[in-house]
Amino acid sequence: MSESLKHFNLTTFQPYNNLTMFLTFTEEKLRTFTFAVFKKMGCSDEHANLATDVLVRSDLRGIDSHGVARLSGYYRLWEKNRINATPNIRIVHETPTTATVDGDAGLGLVVAPFAMKVAIEKAEKYGSGWVSVKNSNHFGIAGYHALMAVEKEMIGISMTNASPLVAPTYANERLLGTNPMCYAFPAGKYPAVVVDMATAAAANGKLEIAQRANNNIPDGWVQDKDGRQSINPNELKAGGSLLPLGSDKDHGSHKGYGLGATVDILSAVLSGANYGPWVPPFVAFLEPDPNPVGEGIGHFLGAMRVDGFRPAQDFKDHLDNWIERFKGAKTIDENKKVIIPGEPEYQFENERKNAGIPLIDVVVNDLNSLAEKIGVAKL
């Protein structure tokens, strides 16, 4: 691991312990395996390639919780007839700058890029495009979709609601998902600034990683079934809840709650998807609410042309200047530097393209069990 990545690892919670075993795979190997699984689900070559790209890009960018570790979960949802492998994704409502997309219960990994392409096409004609999505499923990392707009010299916005795991401030009931949001901004000589975050204190995927590693989590991430904060990563299985960003009222949890609510409203109340406690669970062993208020999971995606506000090069020059000023900030510890949003993921992607992608042994065993079950080559 490079010195730069060691620096980034020291700035964030690492749910692995010294006993965790890793196996390293090439990007090509993971792509081949993941594509084969999606094909077994009945996806077209185009959709299987796209879904594979979303998952592998997540692993490349160091977001292990949303990469191929999720593959078995998608397959189990397909087995339960909750994912349509051959969806008719279509626009069901439209104005020149807005649209609502029906994902036809398809993989969110495929539905969200379709919607972002619609947003980008509208932005190319009118300066901005905004698309709300219903009847979809888990869409992977929000950053993947927002970065599609950056490639067109646009600002990209991507968000999704998710199954209810988060208790609003003062509540002891799961009413919101981790509801991630992402804003991506094109820079000039530097990588894009990518603000990609859950609106909960932590993404559920980080709890899943800690569970696999048999490790505790930081205080302030979850509360138990009685509303007491806990460091047990298995607390959700025992009736507990994730906490909003901020953890408690004194530390600003009402702000995290407000951000999560915003994502829920834009993604689902606006599109006609399920919202709040009615959002269907990602895990296949839990059944969706028998009395839904909408269709599937919802997303919200947007694209804005930079040159709709000022010449694109002017913006990128000044964003470069912004980055340099923040990177040069005085710090409280001479061994630490201010990190630009998206910088660790960019560093991970460069590193892992050359050195390979590490997967913990529990994930590898899970994927190989799936491979044996469905008749594809193991990792």
Short mmCIF file of C-alpha atoms in Angstrom, two decimals:
data_model
loop_
_atom_site.label_atom_id
_atom_site.label_comp_id
_atom_site.label_asym_id
_atom_site.label_seq_id
_atom_site.Cartn_x
_atom_site.Cartn_y
_atom_site.Cartn_z
CA MET A 1 0.00 0.00 0.00
CA SER A 2 1.29 3.44 -0.91
CA GLU A 3 2.21 6.00 1.72
CA SER A 4 -0.63 8.21 0.47
CA LEU A 5 -3.22 5.52 1.14
CA LYS A 6 -1.77 4.81 4.57
CA HIS A 7 -2.31 8.49 5.29
CA PHE A 8 -5.94 8.32 4.20
CA ASN A 9 -6.57 5.14 6.18
CA LEU A 10 -5.44 6.89 9.35
CA THR A 11 -8.11 9.56 8.86
CA THR A 12 -11.10 7.23 8.76
CA PHE A 13 -12.49 4.30 10.73
CA GLN A 14 -11.02 1.01 9.56
CA PRO A 15 -13.33 -1.89 10.49
CA TYR A 16 -10.67 -4.56 9.88
CA ASN A 17 -8.45 -6.02 12.58
CA ASN A 18 -4.99 -7.54 12.31
CA LEU A 19 -6.49 -11.02 11.95
CA THR A 20 -8.53 -10.12 8.87
CA MET A 21 -7.37 -12.10 5.82
CA PHE A 22 -7.32 -10.46 2.40
CA LEU A 23 -7.04 -11.93 -1.08
CA THR A 24 -6.13 -9.65 -3.99
CA PHE A 25 -7.74 -9.85 -7.43
CA THR A 26 -7.12 -8.02 -10.68
CA GLU A 27 -9.79 -5.66 -11.95
CA GLU A 28 -10.23 -7.92 -14.99
CA LYS A 29 -10.82 -10.99 -12.82
CA LEU A 30 -13.53 -9.27 -10.79
CA ARG A 31 -15.17 -7.89 -13.93
CA THR A 32 -15.27 -11.32 -15.56
CA PHE A 33 -16.75 -12.95 -12.46
CA THR A 34 -19.33 -10.22 -11.82
CA PHE A 35 -20.44 -10.13 -15.47
CA ALA A 36 -20.97 -13.92 -15.39
CA VAL A 37 -23.23 -13.63 -12.33
CA PHE A 38 -25.37 -10.89 -13.87
CA LYS A 39 -25.67 -12.94 -17.06
CA LYS A 40 -26.90 -15.89 -14.97
CA MET A 41 -29.63 -13.56 -13.70
CA GLY A 42 -30.73 -13.05 -17.30
CA CYS A 43 -29.32 -9.55 -17.86
CA SER A 44 -28.42 -8.49 -21.38
CA ASP A 45 -24.73 -8.03 -22.21
CA GLU A 46 -25.23 -4.26 -22.07
CA HIS A 47 -26.88 -4.29 -18.65
CA ALA A 48 -24.49 -6.90 -17.23
CA ASN A 49 -21.51 -4.81 -18.35
CA LEU A 50 -22.96 -1.63 -16.87
CA ALA A 51 -23.90 -3.25 -13.54
CA THR A 52 -20.44 -4.81 -13.37
CA ASP A 53 -18.81 -1.44 -13.98
CA VAL A 54 -20.71 0.21 -11.14
CA LEU A 55 -19.70 -2.49 -8.64
CA VAL A 56 -16.07 -2.82 -9.68
CA ARG A 57 -15.59 0.96 -9.79
CA SER A 58 -16.78 1.00 -6.19
CA ASP A 59 -14.10 -1.50 -5.18
CA LEU A 60 -11.48 0.36 -7.19
CA ARG A 61 -12.38 3.58 -5.38
CA GLY A 62 -11.99 1.91 -1.99
CA ILE A 63 -15.71 1.79 -1.20
CA ASP A 64 -15.60 -1.93 -0.42
CA SER A 65 -19.03 -2.01 1.21
CA HIS A 66 -20.76 -1.27 -2.11
CA GLY A 67 -18.65 -3.30 -4.53
CA VAL A 68 -18.73 -6.99 -5.41
CA ALA A 69 -19.46 -7.74 -1.74
CA ARG A 70 -23.06 -6.78 -2.64
CA LEU A 71 -23.30 -9.19 -5.56
CA SER A 72 -24.86 -12.08 -3.64
CA GLY A 73 -27.47 -9.68 -2.28
CA TYR A 74 -28.56 -8.66 -5.78
CA TYR A 75 -28.75 -12.30 -6.84
CA ARG A 76 -30.91 -13.23 -3.85
CA LEU A 77 -33.29 -10.34 -4.61
CA TRP A 78 -33.55 -11.60 -8.19
CA GLU A 79 -34.34 -15.10 -6.90
CA LYS A 80 -37.18 -13.58 -4.86
CA ASN A 81 -38.55 -11.89 -8.02
CA ARG A 82 -37.83 -8.45 -6.57
CA ILE A 83 -35.35 -7.53 -9.32
CA ASN A 84 -36.35 -7.61 -12.97
CA ALA A 85 -33.29 -8.58 -15.03
CA THR A 86 -34.88 -7.40 -18.30
CA PRO A 87 -36.60 -4.12 -17.36
CA ASN A 88 -38.37 -1.73 -19.71
CA ILE A 89 -36.87 1.45 -18.26
CA ARG A 90 -38.85 4.42 -19.52
CA ILE A 91 -39.79 8.06 -19.02
CA VAL A 92 -43.35 8.34 -17.70
CA HIS A 93 -43.55 12.11 -17.19
CA GLU A 94 -41.50 14.87 -18.78
CA THR A 95 -40.94 18.58 -19.32
CA PRO A 96 -38.01 20.13 -21.22
CA THR A 97 -35.79 20.13 -18.10
CA THR A 98 -37.35 17.46 -15.86
CA ALA A 99 -38.47 13.86 -16.07
CA THR A 100 -39.75 10.96 -14.00
CA VAL A 101 -38.36 7.53 -14.88
CA ASP A 102 -40.00 4.18 -14.12
CA GLY A 103 -37.24 1.61 -13.58
CA ASP A 104 -39.58 -1.38 -14.00
CA ALA A 105 -38.04 -3.04 -10.91
CA GLY A 106 -34.66 -3.24 -12.64
CA LEU A 107 -31.23 -3.15 -11.07
CA GLY A 108 -30.60 0.35 -9.74
CA LEU A 109 -27.09 -0.15 -11.12
CA VAL A 110 -28.69 0.09 -14.57
CA VAL A 111 -31.69 2.33 -13.90
CA ALA A 112 -29.72 5.21 -12.34
CA PRO A 113 -27.26 5.57 -15.27
CA PHE A 114 -30.25 5.63 -17.64
CA ALA A 115 -31.78 8.46 -15.61
CA MET A 116 -28.50 10.38 -15.45
CA LYS A 117 -28.15 10.15 -19.22
CA VAL A 118 -31.61 11.72 -19.50
CA ALA A 119 -30.55 14.50 -17.12
CA ILE A 120 -27.36 15.12 -19.10
CA GLU A 121 -29.22 15.24 -22.43
CA LYS A 122 -31.63 17.81 -21.01
CA ALA A 123 -28.74 19.82 -19.57
CA GLU A 124 -27.00 19.85 -22.95
CA LYS A 125 -30.10 21.46 -24.48
CA TYR A 126 -31.40 23.65 -21.67
CA GLY A 127 -28.57 24.13 -19.17
CA SER A 128 -29.79 21.71 -16.52
CA GLY A 129 -31.68 18.44 -16.26
CA TRP A 130 -33.43 16.86 -13.28
CA VAL A 131 -34.75 13.31 -13.08
CA SER A 132 -36.62 11.59 -10.27
CA VAL A 133 -36.87 7.78 -10.39
CA LYS A 134 -39.37 5.26 -9.04
CA ASN A 135 -39.66 1.48 -9.15
CA SER A 136 -35.91 0.86 -8.90
CA ASN A 137 -33.51 -1.01 -6.61
CA HIS A 138 -30.19 -0.35 -4.81
CA PHE A 139 -28.02 1.72 -7.18
CA GLY A 140 -24.50 1.18 -5.79
CA ILE A 141 -22.33 4.20 -5.03
CA ALA A 142 -23.88 7.60 -5.67
CA GLY A 143 -20.54 8.90 -6.94
CA TYR A 144 -20.62 6.68 -10.03
CA HIS A 145 -23.72 8.40 -11.38
CA ALA A 146 -22.71 11.94 -10.44
CA LEU A 147 -19.35 11.51 -12.16
CA MET A 148 -21.13 10.76 -15.43
CA ALA A 149 -22.02 14.46 -15.57
CA VAL A 150 -18.46 15.54 -14.74
CA GLU A 151 -17.29 13.76 -17.90
CA LYS A 152 -19.44 16.27 -19.83
CA GLU A 153 -18.07 19.30 -17.95
CA MET A 154 -21.21 19.42 -15.84
CA ILE A 155 -21.91 19.38 -12.12
CA GLY A 156 -23.49 16.05 -11.21
CA ILE A 157 -25.95 15.38 -8.38
CA SER A 158 -27.04 11.89 -7.35
CA MET A 159 -29.02 10.60 -4.38
CA THR A 160 -31.20 7.68 -3.40
CA ASN A 161 -33.41 6.61 -0.57
CA ALA A 162 -32.89 3.23 1.05
CA SER A 163 -34.51 0.72 3.36
CA PRO A 164 -35.34 2.13 6.81
CA LEU A 165 -32.47 1.64 9.27
CA VAL A 166 -32.09 5.15 10.70
CA ALA A 167 -34.00 6.60 13.64
CA PRO A 168 -34.71 10.35 13.34
CA THR A 169 -33.52 12.57 16.16
CA TYR A 170 -35.29 11.60 19.43
CA ALA A 171 -36.94 8.56 17.78
CA ASN A 172 -36.56 4.90 18.64
CA GLU A 173 -38.02 3.70 15.36
CA ARG A 174 -36.42 3.15 11.96
CA LEU A 175 -38.00 5.59 9.53
CA LEU A 176 -35.23 6.63 7.10
CA GLY A 177 -32.54 4.89 5.11
CA THR A 178 -28.87 5.85 5.09
CA ASN A 179 -30.00 7.94 2.07
CA PRO A 180 -26.67 8.90 0.44
CA MET A 181 -26.17 12.05 -1.61
CA CYS A 182 -23.36 13.01 -3.96
CA TYR A 183 -22.27 16.28 -5.57
CA ALA A 184 -19.45 16.08 -8.15
CA PHE A 185 -17.65 19.13 -9.58
CA PRO A 186 -15.25 19.13 -12.56
CA ALA A 187 -11.83 20.64 -11.83
CA GLY A 188 -9.01 21.56 -14.20
CA LYS A 189 -5.61 20.04 -13.44
CA TYR A 190 -6.93 18.23 -10.36
CA PRO A 191 -9.40 15.34 -10.04
CA ALA A 192 -13.06 16.21 -9.62
CA VAL A 193 -14.26 17.29 -6.20
CA VAL A 194 -16.68 14.54 -5.18
CA VAL A 195 -18.78 14.92 -2.03
CA ASP A 196 -20.28 11.44 -1.64
CA MET A 197 -21.73 10.61 1.76
CA ALA A 198 -24.47 8.86 3.66
CA THR A 199 -26.78 11.08 5.68
CA ALA A 200 -26.56 8.59 8.55
CA ALA A 201 -23.65 8.60 10.99
CA ALA A 202 -22.30 5.66 8.97
CA ALA A 203 -23.36 3.66 5.94
CA ASN A 204 -24.81 0.24 6.76
CA GLY A 205 -22.12 -1.30 4.58
CA LYS A 206 -19.51 -0.26 7.14
CA LEU A 207 -21.40 -2.17 9.82
CA GLU A 208 -21.48 -5.21 7.53
CA ILE A 209 -17.71 -5.02 7.06
CA ALA A 210 -17.19 -4.73 10.83
CA GLN A 211 -19.47 -7.74 11.35
CA ARG A 212 -17.41 -9.82 8.91
CA ALA A 213 -14.21 -8.74 10.66
CA ASN A 214 -15.73 -9.39 14.12
CA ASN A 215 -14.76 -5.87 15.17
CA ASN A 216 -16.44 -3.12 17.20
CA ILE A 217 -17.62 0.14 15.64
CA PRO A 218 -17.13 3.70 16.91
CA ASP A 219 -19.52 5.12 19.48
CA GLY A 220 -22.23 7.26 17.90
CA TRP A 221 -23.07 5.06 14.91
CA VAL A 222 -25.94 2.99 16.31
CA GLN A 223 -28.36 2.75 19.19
CA ASP A 224 -29.78 -0.44 20.66
CA LYS A 225 -33.46 -1.36 20.80
CA ASP A 226 -33.82 0.71 23.97
CA GLY A 227 -32.26 3.84 22.46
CA ARG A 228 -28.82 3.53 24.09
CA GLN A 229 -25.72 4.13 21.97
CA SER A 230 -23.71 0.98 21.29
CA ILE A 231 -20.45 -0.16 19.66
CA ASN A 232 -21.85 -3.58 18.65
CA PRO A 233 -21.99 -3.85 14.81
CA ASN A 234 -24.75 -6.48 15.14
CA GLU A 235 -27.13 -4.11 16.94
CA LEU A 236 -29.47 -3.72 13.95
CA LYS A 237 -30.15 -7.46 13.99
CA ALA A 238 -31.28 -7.12 17.61
CA GLY A 239 -33.80 -4.35 16.91
CA GLY A 240 -31.50 -1.33 17.12
CA SER A 241 -31.15 1.57 14.69
CA LEU A 242 -28.52 3.56 12.87
CA LEU A 243 -28.22 7.17 14.00
CA PRO A 244 -28.41 10.23 11.73
CA LEU A 245 -25.25 12.12 10.79
CA GLY A 246 -24.28 13.92 14.00
CA SER A 247 -25.33 11.00 16.23
CA ASP A 248 -27.32 13.03 18.78
CA LYS A 249 -29.02 16.41 19.07
CA ASP A 250 -26.11 18.05 20.88
CA HIS A 251 -23.80 17.09 18.01
CA GLY A 252 -26.18 18.08 15.21
CA SER A 253 -28.14 14.92 14.46
CA HIS A 254 -31.13 17.08 13.51
CA LYS A 255 -29.03 18.24 10.53
CA GLY A 256 -28.31 14.68 9.43
CA TYR A 257 -31.99 13.87 9.88
CA GLY A 258 -32.89 16.88 7.72
CA LEU A 259 -30.48 15.82 4.98
CA GLY A 260 -31.84 12.27 5.02
CA ALA A 261 -35.39 13.61 4.82
CA THR A 262 -34.44 15.79 1.84
CA VAL A 263 -33.08 12.78 -0.03
CA ASP A 264 -36.20 10.76 0.78
CA ILE A 265 -38.55 13.49 -0.47
CA LEU A 266 -36.66 14.24 -3.70
CA SER A 267 -36.08 10.58 -4.50
CA ALA A 268 -39.45 9.12 -3.60
CA VAL A 269 -42.22 11.52 -2.61
CA LEU A 270 -41.45 13.42 -5.83
CA SER A 271 -41.25 10.36 -8.10
CA GLY A 272 -43.89 8.02 -6.69
CA ALA A 273 -41.47 5.54 -5.10
CA ASN A 274 -41.81 4.19 -1.57
CA TYR A 275 -40.55 6.51 1.16
CA GLY A 276 -39.74 6.40 4.85
CA PRO A 277 -40.58 3.09 6.55
CA TRP A 278 -42.20 1.70 3.37
CA VAL A 279 -38.95 1.47 1.38
CA PRO A 280 -38.37 -2.24 0.61
CA PRO A 281 -35.41 -3.90 2.38
CA PHE A 282 -32.22 -4.78 0.52
CA VAL A 283 -31.96 -8.16 2.22
CA ALA A 284 -34.01 -10.84 0.49
CA PHE A 285 -35.06 -12.65 3.68
CA LEU A 286 -37.21 -9.66 4.71
CA GLU A 287 -40.41 -9.08 2.77
CA PRO A 288 -41.47 -5.62 1.53
CA ASP A 289 -44.36 -3.91 3.31
CA PRO A 290 -47.60 -5.51 2.05
CA ASN A 291 -49.21 -2.06 1.86
CA PRO A 292 -46.70 0.09 -0.04
CA VAL A 293 -47.19 3.80 -0.64
CA GLY A 294 -45.31 3.78 -3.94
CA GLU A 295 -43.26 1.66 -6.33
CA GLY A 296 -39.83 0.32 -5.43
CA ILE A 297 -36.88 2.45 -4.36
CA GLY A 298 -36.44 6.04 -5.58
CA HIS A 299 -33.49 8.07 -6.87
CA PHE A 300 -32.90 11.70 -7.79
CA LEU A 301 -30.29 12.76 -10.35
CA GLY A 302 -29.31 16.11 -11.77
CA ALA A 303 -26.84 17.65 -14.20
CA MET A 304 -25.96 21.35 -14.56
CA ARG A 305 -23.80 22.79 -17.31
CA VAL A 306 -21.00 24.82 -15.79
CA ASP A 307 -21.06 27.18 -18.75
CA GLY A 308 -24.66 27.97 -17.88
CA PHE A 309 -23.20 30.09 -15.08
CA ARG A 310 -19.73 31.15 -16.28
CA PRO A 311 -17.18 29.93 -18.85
CA ALA A 312 -16.27 26.36 -17.93
CA GLN A 313 -12.52 27.02 -17.96
CA ASP A 314 -12.94 29.96 -15.57
CA PHE A 315 -14.82 27.74 -13.15
CA LYS A 316 -12.24 24.95 -13.35
CA ASP A 317 -9.34 27.37 -12.90
CA HIS A 318 -10.94 28.76 -9.77
CA LEU A 319 -11.84 25.31 -8.45
CA ASP A 320 -8.17 24.39 -8.88
CA ASN A 321 -7.31 27.48 -6.85
CA TRP A 322 -9.89 26.47 -4.22
CA ILE A 323 -8.32 23.01 -3.99
CA GLU A 324 -4.79 24.41 -3.62
CA ARG A 325 -5.84 26.82 -0.89
CA PHE A 326 -7.57 24.11 1.11
CA LYS A 327 -4.69 21.67 0.64
CA GLY A 328 -2.38 24.37 1.98
CA ALA A 329 -4.43 25.00 5.11
CA LYS A 330 -2.74 25.11 8.50
CA THR A 331 -3.52 21.92 10.37
CA ILE A 332 -3.80 20.94 14.02
CA ASP A 333 -1.31 18.10 13.44
CA GLU A 334 1.72 18.46 11.20
CA ASN A 335 1.36 14.80 10.20
CA LYS A 336 -2.10 15.38 8.76
CA LYS A 337 -3.26 17.33 5.73
CA VAL A 338 -6.67 18.62 4.71
CA ILE A 339 -8.27 16.09 2.38
CA ILE A 340 -10.28 17.27 -0.62
CA PRO A 341 -13.62 15.44 -0.99
CA GLY A 342 -13.09 12.58 -3.43
CA GLU A 343 -9.30 12.59 -3.06
CA PRO A 344 -8.98 9.30 -1.16
CA GLU A 345 -11.19 7.52 -3.71
CA TYR A 346 -9.08 8.89 -6.57
CA GLN A 347 -5.91 7.68 -4.86
CA PHE A 348 -7.40 4.25 -4.20
CA GLU A 349 -8.47 3.90 -7.83
CA ASN A 350 -4.98 4.66 -9.11
CA GLU A 351 -3.43 2.28 -6.59
CA ARG A 352 -5.81 -0.62 -7.09
CA LYS A 353 -5.73 -0.51 -10.88
CA ASN A 354 -2.05 -1.43 -10.59
CA ALA A 355 -1.81 -3.42 -7.37
CA GLY A 356 -5.15 -5.22 -7.53
CA ILE A 357 -8.34 -5.12 -5.47
CA PRO A 358 -8.28 -6.66 -1.97
CA LEU A 359 -11.31 -8.60 -0.74
CA ILE A 360 -11.64 -10.02 2.75
CA ASP A 361 -11.83 -13.82 2.95
CA VAL A 362 -15.46 -13.79 4.13
CA VAL A 363 -16.52 -11.97 0.95
CA VAL A 364 -14.45 -14.28 -1.26
CA ASN A 365 -15.99 -17.35 0.39
CA ASP A 366 -19.49 -15.91 -0.07
CA LEU A 367 -18.86 -15.18 -3.76
CA ASN A 368 -17.36 -18.60 -4.38
CA SER A 369 -20.36 -20.24 -2.71
CA LEU A 370 -22.59 -18.29 -5.06
CA ALA A 371 -20.44 -19.34 -8.03
CA GLU A 372 -20.74 -23.00 -7.06
CA LYS A 373 -24.48 -22.67 -6.62
CA ILE A 374 -25.18 -21.07 -10.01
CA GLY A 375 -22.46 -22.75 -12.07
CA VAL A 376 -19.93 -20.04 -12.87
CA ALA A 377 -16.15 -20.15 -12.45
CA LYS A 378 -14.97 -19.30 -8.93
CA LEU A 379 -12.71 -16.40 -8.14
#
